[in-house]
Structures are given as C-alpha cells and as structure tokens.
PDB file of N, CA and C in Angstrom:
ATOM      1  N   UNK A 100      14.520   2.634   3.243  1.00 68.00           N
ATOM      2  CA  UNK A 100      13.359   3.474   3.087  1.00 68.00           C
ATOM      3  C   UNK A 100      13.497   4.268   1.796  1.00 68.00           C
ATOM      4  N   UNK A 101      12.068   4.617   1.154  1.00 79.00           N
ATOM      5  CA  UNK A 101      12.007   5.183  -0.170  1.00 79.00           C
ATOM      6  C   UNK A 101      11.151   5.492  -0.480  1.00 79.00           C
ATOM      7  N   UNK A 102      10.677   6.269  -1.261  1.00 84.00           N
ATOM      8  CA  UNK A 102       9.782   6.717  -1.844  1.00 84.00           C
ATOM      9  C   UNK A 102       9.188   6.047  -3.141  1.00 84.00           C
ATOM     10  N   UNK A 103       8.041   6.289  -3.778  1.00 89.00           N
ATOM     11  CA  UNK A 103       7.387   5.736  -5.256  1.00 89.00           C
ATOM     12  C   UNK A 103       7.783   6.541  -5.828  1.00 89.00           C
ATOM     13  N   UNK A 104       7.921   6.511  -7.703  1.00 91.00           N
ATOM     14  CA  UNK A 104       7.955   7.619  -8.495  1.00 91.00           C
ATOM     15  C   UNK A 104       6.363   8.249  -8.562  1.00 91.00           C
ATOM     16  N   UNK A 105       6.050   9.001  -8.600  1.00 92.00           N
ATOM     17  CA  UNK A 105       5.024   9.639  -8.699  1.00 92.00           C
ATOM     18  C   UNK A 105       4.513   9.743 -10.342  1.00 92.00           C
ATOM     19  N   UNK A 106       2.939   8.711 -10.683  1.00 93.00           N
ATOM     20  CA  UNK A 106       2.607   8.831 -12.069  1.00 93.00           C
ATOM     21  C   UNK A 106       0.850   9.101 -12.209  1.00 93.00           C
ATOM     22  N   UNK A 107       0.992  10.174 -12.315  1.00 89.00           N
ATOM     23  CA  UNK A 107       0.081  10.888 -12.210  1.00 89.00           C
ATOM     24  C   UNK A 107      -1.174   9.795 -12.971  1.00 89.00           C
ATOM     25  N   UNK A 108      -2.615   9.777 -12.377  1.00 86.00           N
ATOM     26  CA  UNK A 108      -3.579   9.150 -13.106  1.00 86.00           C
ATOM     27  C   UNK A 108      -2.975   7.734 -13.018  1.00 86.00           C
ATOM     28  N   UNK A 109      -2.838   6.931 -12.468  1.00 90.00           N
ATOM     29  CA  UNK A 109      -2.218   5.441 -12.313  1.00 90.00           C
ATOM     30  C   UNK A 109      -2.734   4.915 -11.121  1.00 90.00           C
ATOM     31  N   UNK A 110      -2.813   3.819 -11.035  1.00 89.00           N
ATOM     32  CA  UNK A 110      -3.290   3.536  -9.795  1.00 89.00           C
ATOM     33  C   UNK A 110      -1.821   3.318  -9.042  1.00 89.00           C
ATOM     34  N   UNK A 111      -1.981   3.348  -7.400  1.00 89.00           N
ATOM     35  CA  UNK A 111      -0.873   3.308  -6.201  1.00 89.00           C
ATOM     36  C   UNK A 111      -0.013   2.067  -6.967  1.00 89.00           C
ATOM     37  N   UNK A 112      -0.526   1.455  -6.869  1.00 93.00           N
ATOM     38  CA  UNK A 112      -0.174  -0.468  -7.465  1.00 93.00           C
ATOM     39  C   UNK A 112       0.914  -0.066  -8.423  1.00 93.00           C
ATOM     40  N   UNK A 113       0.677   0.232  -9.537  1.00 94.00           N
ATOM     41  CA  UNK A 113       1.409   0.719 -10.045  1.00 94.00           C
ATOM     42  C   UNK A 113       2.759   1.526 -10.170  1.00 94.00           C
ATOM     43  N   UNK A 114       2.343   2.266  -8.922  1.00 94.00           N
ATOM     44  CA  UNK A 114       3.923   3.146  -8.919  1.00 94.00           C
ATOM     45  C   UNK A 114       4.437   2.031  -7.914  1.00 94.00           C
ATOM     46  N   UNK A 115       4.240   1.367  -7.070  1.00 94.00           N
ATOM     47  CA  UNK A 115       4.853   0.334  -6.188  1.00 94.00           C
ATOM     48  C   UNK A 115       5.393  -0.281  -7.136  1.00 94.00           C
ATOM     49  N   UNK A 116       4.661  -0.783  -7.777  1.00 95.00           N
ATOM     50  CA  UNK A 116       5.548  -2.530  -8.677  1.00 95.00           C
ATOM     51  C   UNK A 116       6.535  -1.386 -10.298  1.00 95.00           C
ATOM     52  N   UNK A 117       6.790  -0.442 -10.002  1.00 95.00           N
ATOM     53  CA  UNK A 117       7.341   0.417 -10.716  1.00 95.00           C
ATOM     54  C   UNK A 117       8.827   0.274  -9.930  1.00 95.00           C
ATOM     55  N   UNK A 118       8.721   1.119  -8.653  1.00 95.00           N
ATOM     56  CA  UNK A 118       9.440   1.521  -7.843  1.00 95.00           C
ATOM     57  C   UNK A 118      10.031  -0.377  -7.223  1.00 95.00           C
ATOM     58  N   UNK A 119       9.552  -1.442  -7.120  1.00 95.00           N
ATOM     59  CA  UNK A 119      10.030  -2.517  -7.279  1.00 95.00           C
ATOM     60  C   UNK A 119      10.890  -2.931  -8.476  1.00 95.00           C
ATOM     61  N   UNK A 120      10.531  -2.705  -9.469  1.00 96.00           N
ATOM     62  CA  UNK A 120      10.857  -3.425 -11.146  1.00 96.00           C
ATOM     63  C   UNK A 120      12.548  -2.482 -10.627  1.00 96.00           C
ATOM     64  N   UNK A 121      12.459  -1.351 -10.526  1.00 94.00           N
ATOM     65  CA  UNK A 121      14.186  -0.500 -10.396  1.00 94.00           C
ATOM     66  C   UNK A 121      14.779  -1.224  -8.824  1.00 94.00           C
ATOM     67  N   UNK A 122      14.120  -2.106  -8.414  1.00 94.00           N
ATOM     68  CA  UNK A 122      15.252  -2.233  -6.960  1.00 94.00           C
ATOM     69  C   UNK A 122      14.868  -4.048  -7.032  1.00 94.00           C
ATOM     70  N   UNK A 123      15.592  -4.623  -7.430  1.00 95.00           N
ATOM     71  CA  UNK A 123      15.439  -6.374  -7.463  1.00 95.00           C
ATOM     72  C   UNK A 123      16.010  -6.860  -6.235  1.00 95.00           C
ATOM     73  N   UNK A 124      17.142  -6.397  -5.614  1.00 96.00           N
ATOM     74  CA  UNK A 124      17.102  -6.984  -4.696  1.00 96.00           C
ATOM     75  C   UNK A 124      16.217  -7.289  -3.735  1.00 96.00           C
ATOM     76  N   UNK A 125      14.883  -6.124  -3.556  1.00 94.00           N
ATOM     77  CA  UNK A 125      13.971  -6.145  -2.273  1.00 94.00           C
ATOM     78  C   UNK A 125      13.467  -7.828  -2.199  1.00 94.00           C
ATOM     79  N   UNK A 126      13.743  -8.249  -0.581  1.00 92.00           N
ATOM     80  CA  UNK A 126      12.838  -9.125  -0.666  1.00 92.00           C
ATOM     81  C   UNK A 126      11.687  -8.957   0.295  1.00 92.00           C
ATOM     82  N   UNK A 127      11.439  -8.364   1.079  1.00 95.00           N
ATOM     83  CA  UNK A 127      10.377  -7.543   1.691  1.00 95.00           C
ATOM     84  C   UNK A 127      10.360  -6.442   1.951  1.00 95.00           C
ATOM     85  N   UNK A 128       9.154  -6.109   1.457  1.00 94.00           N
ATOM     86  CA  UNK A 128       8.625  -4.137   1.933  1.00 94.00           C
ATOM     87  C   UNK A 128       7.349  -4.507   2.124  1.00 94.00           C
ATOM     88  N   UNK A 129       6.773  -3.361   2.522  1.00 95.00           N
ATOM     89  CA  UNK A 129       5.310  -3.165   3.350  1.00 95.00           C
ATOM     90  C   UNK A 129       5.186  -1.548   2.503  1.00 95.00           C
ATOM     91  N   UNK A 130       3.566  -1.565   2.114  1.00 93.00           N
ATOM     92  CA  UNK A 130       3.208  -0.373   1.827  1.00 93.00           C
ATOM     93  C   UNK A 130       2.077   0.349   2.873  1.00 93.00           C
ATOM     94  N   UNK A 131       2.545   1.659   3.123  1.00 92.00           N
ATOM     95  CA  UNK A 131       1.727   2.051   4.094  1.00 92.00           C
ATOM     96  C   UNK A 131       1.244   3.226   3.487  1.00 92.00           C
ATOM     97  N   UNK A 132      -0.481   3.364   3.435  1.00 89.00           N
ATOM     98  CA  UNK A 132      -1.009   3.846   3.033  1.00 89.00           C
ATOM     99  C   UNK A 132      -2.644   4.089   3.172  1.00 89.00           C
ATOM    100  N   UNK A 133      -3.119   4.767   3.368  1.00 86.00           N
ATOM    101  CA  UNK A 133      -4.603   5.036   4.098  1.00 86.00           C
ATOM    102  C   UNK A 133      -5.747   4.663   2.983  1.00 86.00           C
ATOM    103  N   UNK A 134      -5.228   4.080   2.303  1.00 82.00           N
ATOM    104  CA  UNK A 134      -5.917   4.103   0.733  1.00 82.00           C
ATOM    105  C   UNK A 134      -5.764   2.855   0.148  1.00 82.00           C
ATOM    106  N   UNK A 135      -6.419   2.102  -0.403  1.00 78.00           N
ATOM    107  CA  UNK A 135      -6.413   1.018  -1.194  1.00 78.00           C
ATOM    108  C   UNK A 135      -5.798   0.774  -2.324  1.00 78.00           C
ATOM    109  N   UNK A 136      -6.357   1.499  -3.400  1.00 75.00           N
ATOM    110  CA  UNK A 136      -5.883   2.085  -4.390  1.00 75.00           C
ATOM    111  C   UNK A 136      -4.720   0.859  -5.174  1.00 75.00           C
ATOM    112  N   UNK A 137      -5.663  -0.452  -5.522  1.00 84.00           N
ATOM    113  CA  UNK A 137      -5.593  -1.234  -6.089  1.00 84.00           C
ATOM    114  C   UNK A 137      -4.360  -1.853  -5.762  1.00 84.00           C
ATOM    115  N   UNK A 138      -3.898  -2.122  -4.246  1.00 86.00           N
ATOM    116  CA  UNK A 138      -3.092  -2.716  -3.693  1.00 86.00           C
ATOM    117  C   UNK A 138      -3.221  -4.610  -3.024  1.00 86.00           C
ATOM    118  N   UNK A 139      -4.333  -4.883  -3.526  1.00 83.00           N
ATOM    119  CA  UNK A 139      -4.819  -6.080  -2.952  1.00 83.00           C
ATOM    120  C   UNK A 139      -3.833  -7.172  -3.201  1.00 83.00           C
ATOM    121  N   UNK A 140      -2.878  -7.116  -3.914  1.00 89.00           N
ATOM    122  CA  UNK A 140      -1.661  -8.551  -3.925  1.00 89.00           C
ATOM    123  C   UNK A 140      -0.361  -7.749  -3.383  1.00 89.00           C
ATOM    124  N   UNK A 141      -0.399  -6.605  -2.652  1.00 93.00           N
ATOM    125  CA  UNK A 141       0.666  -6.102  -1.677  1.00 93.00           C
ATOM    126  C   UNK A 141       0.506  -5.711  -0.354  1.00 93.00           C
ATOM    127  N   UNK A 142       1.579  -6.052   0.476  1.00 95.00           N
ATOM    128  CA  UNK A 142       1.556  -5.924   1.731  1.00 95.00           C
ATOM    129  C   UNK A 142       1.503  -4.729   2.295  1.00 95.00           C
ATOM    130  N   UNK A 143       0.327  -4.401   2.764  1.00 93.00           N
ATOM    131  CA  UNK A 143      -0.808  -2.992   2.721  1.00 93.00           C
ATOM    132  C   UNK A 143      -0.892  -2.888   4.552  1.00 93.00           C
ATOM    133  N   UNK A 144       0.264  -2.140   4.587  1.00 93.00           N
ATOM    134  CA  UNK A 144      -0.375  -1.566   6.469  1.00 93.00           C
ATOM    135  C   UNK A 144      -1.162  -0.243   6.227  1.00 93.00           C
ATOM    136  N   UNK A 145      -2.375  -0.597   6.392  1.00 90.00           N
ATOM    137  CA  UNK A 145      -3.408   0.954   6.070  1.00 90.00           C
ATOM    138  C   UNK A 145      -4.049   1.597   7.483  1.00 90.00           C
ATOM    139  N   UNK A 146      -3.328   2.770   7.881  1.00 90.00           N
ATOM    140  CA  UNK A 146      -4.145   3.686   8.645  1.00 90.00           C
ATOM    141  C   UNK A 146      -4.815   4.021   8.300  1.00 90.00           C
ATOM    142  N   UNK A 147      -5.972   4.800   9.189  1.00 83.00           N
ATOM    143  CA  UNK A 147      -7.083   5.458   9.303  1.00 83.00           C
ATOM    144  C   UNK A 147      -6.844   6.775   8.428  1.00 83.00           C
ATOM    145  N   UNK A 148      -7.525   7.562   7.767  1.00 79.00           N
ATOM    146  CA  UNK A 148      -6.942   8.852   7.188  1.00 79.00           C
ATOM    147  C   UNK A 148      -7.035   9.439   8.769  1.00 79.00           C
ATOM    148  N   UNK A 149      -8.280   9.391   9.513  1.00 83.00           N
ATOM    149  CA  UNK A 149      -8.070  10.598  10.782  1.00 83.00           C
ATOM    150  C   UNK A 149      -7.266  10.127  11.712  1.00 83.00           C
ATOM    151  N   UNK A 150      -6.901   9.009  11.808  1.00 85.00           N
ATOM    152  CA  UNK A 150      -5.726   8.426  13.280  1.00 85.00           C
ATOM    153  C   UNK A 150      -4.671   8.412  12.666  1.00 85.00           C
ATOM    154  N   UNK A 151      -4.197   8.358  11.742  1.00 89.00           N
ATOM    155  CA  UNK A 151      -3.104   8.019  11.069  1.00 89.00           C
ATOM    156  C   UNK A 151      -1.830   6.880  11.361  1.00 89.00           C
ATOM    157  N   UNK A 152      -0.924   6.952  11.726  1.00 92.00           N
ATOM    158  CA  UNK A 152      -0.271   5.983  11.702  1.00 92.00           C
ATOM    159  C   UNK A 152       0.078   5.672  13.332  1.00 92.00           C
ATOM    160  N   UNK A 153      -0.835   4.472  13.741  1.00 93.00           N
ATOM    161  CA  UNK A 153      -0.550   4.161  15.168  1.00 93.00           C
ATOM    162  C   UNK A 153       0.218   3.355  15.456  1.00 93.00           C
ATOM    163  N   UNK A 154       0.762   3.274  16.824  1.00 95.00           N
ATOM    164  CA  UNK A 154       1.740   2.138  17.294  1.00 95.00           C
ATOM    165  C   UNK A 154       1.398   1.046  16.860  1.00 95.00           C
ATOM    166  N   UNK A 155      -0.249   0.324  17.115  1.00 93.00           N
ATOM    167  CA  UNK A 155      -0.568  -1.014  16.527  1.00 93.00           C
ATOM    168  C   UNK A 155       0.054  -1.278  15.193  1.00 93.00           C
ATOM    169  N   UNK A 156       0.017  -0.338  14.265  1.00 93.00           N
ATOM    170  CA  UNK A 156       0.305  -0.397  13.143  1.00 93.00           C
ATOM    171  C   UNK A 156       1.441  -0.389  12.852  1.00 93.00           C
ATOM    172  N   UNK A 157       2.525   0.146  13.060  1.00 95.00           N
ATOM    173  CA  UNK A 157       3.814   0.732  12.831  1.00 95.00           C
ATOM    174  C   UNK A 157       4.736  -0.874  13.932  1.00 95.00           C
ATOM    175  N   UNK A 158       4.104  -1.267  15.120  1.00 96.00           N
ATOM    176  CA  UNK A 158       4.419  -2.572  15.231  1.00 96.00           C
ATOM    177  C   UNK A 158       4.312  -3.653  13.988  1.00 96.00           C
ATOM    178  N   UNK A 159       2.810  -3.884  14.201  1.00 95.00           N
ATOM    179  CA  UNK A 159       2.885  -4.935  12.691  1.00 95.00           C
ATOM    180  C   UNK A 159       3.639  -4.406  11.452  1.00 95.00           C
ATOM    181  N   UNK A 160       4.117  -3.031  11.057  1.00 96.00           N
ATOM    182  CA  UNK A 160       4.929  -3.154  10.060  1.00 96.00           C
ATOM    183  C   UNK A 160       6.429  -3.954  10.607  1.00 96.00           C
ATOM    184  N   UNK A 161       7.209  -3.459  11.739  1.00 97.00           N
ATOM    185  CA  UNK A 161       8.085  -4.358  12.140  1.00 97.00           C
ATOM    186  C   UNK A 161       7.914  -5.715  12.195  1.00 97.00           C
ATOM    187  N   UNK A 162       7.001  -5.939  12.591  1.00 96.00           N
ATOM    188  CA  UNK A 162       6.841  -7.657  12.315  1.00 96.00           C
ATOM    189  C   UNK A 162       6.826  -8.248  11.407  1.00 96.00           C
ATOM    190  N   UNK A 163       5.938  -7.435   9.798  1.00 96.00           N
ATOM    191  CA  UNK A 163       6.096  -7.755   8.897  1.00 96.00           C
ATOM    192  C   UNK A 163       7.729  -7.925   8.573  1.00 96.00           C
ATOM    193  N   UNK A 164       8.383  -6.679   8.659  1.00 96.00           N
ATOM    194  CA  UNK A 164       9.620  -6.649   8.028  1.00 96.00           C
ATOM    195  C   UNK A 164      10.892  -7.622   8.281  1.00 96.00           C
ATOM    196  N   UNK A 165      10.306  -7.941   9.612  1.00 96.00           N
ATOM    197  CA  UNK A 165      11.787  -8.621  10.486  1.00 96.00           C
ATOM    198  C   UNK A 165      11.112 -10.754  10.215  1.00 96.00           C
ATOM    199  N   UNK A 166      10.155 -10.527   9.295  1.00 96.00           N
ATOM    200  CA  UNK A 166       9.746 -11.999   8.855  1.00 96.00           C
ATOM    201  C   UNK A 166       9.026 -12.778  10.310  1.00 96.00           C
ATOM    202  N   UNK A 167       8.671 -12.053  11.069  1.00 97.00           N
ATOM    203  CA  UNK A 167       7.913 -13.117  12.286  1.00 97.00           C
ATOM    204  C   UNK A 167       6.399 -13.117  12.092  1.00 97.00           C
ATOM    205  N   UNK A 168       5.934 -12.625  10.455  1.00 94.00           N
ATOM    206  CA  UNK A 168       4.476 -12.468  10.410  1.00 94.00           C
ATOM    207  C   UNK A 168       4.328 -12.177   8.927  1.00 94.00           C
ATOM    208  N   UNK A 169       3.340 -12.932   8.345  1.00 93.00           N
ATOM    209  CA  UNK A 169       3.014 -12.561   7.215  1.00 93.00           C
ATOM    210  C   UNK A 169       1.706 -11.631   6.769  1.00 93.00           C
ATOM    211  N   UNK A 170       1.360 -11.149   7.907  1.00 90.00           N
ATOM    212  CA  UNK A 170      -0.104 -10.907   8.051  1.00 90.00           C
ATOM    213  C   UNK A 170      -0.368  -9.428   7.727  1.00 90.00           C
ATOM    214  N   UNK A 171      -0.746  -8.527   6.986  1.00 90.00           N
ATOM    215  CA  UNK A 171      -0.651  -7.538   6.562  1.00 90.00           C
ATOM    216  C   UNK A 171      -2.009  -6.475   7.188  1.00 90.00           C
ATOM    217  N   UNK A 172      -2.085  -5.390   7.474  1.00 89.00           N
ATOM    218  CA  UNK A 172      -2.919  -4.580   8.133  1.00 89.00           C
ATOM    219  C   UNK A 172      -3.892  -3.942   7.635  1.00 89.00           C
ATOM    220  N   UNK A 173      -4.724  -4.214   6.839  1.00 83.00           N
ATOM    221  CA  UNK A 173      -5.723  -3.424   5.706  1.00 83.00           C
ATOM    222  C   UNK A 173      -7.250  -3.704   6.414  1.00 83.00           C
ATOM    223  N   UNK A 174      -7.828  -2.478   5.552  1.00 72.00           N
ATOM    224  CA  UNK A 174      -9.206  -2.225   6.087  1.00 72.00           C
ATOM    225  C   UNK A 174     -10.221  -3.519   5.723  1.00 72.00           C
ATOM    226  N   UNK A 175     -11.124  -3.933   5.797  1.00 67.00           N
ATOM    227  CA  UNK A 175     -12.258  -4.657   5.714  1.00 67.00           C
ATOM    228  C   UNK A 175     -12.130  -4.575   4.255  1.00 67.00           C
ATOM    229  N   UNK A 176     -12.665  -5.514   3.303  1.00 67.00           N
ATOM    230  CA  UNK A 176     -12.926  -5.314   1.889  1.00 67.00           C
ATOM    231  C   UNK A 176     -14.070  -5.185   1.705  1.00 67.00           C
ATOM    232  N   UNK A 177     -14.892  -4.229   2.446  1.00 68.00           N
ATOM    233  CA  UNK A 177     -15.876  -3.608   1.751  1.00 68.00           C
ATOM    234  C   UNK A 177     -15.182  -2.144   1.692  1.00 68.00           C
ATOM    235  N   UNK A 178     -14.616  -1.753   2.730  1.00 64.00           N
ATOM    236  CA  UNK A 178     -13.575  -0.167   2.638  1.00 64.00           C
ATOM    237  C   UNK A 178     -13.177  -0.482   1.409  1.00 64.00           C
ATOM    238  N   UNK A 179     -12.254  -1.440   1.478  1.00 64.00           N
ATOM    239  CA  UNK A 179     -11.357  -1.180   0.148  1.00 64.00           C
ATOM    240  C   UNK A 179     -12.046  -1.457  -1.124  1.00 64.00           C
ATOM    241  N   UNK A 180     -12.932  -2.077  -1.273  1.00 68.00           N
ATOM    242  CA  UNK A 180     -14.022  -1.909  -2.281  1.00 68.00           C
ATOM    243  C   UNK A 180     -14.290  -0.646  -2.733  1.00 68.00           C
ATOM    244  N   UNK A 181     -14.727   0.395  -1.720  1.00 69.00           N
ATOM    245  CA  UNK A 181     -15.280   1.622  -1.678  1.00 69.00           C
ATOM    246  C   UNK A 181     -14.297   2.444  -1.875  1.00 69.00           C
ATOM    247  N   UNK A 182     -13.004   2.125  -1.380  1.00 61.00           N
ATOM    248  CA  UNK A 182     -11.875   2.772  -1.851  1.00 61.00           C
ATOM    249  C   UNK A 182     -11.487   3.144  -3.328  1.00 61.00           C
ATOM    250  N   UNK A 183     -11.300   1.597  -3.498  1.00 63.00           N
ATOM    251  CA  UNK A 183     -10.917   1.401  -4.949  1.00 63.00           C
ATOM    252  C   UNK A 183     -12.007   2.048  -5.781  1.00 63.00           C
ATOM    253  N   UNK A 184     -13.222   2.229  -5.960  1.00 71.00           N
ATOM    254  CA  UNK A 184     -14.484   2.737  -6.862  1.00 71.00           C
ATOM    255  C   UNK A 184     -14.248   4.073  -6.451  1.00 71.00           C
ATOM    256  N   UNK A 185     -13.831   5.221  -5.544  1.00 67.00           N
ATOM    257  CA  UNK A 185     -13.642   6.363  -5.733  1.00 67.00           C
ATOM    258  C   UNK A 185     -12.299   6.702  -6.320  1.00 67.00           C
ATOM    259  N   UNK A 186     -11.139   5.892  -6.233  1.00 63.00           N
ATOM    260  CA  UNK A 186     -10.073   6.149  -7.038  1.00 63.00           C
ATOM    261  C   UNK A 186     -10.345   6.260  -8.277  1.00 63.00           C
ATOM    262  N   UNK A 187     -11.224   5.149  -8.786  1.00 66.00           N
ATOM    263  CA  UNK A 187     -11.248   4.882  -9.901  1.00 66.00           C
ATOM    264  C   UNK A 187     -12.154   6.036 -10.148  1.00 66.00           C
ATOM    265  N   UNK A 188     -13.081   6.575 -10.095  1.00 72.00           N
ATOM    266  CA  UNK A 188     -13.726   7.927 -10.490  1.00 72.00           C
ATOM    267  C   UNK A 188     -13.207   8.961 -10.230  1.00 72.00           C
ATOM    268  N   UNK A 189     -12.349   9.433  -9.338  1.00 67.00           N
ATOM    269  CA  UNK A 189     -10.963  10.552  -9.143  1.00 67.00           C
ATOM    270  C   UNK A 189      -9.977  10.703  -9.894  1.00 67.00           C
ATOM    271  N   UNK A 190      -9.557   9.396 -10.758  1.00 62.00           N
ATOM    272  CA  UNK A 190      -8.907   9.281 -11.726  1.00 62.00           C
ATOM    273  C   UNK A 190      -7.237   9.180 -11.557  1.00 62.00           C
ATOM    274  N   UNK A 191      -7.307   8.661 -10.189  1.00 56.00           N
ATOM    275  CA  UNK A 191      -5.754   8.179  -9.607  1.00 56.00           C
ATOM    276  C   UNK A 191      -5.130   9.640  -9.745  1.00 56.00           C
ATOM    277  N   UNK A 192      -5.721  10.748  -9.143  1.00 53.00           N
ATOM    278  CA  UNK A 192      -5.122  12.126  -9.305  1.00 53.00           C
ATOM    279  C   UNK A 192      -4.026  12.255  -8.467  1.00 53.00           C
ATOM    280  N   UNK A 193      -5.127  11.955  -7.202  1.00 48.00           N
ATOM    281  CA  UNK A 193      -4.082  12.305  -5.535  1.00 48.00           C
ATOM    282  C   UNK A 193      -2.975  11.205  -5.564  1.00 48.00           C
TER     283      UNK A 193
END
C-alpha cells in the first residue's frame, strides 16, 4: 500500500503512472477513487462520493489483486465523461 505523489493541476492518471514509473516491480494495483480523472487505461475501483467505499467494492478490489478477475469497478461512461469535463475545467486542483 501507497500513496501518489501529489502534482498539483495534473490529471489523477498522471500521478499514478508517476508513482508506477518509481516502483517497476508492481505487477498489479487497483486505483480507488470516486473520480475519473482521466483514468480510463487503469484499473479504477470507483465509489460513490456519498457511499464511499463498500464491501461490493473493496471485495472486487481483492479479486482484482489476488488475479481471479480482471474486471475493474468504474462508473458508467457517461459519469466518467462528466467527470473527466469538470476536472478538466477545475483544473486538476483537488
């Protein structure tokens, strides 16, 4: 377990494949995150912002991790559509 470096104005994507490029060994992680935020070629378990992180979810991250599933947990791509177009006008602040 770990954290991203934090880069202010960047999209999420970014500090992931950042925080990847310094650790080569990884061969699977899961990003969990309520937000899109230009994650669409990473393995995205996304809660609800108001439910936050449920058992359904926090299962399929184990499944992801332990290789019995490739199937990743993200919102509809019209959310993440809508996601991604307010990041992008927020200016990757949060």
């Amino acid at each position: 377990m770990d954290v991203i470096p934090h880069m202010p104005k960047r999209p999420r994507r970014d500090e992931v494949l950042a925080w990847l490029k310094t650790h080569p060994k990884v061969e699977r992680f899961v990003v969990i995150d309520d937000e899109d935020d230009e994650l669409d070629q990473l393995p995205l378990f996304q809660p609800s912002a108001s439910n936050g992180l449920t058992e359904k979810i926090a299962t399929g991250v184990a499944n992801y991790l332990a290789g019995k599933t490739d199937e990743d947990m993200r919102c509809n791509a019209v959310v993440r559509v809508l996601q991604n177009i307010k990041s992008a006008f927020k200016g990757h602040e949060g």
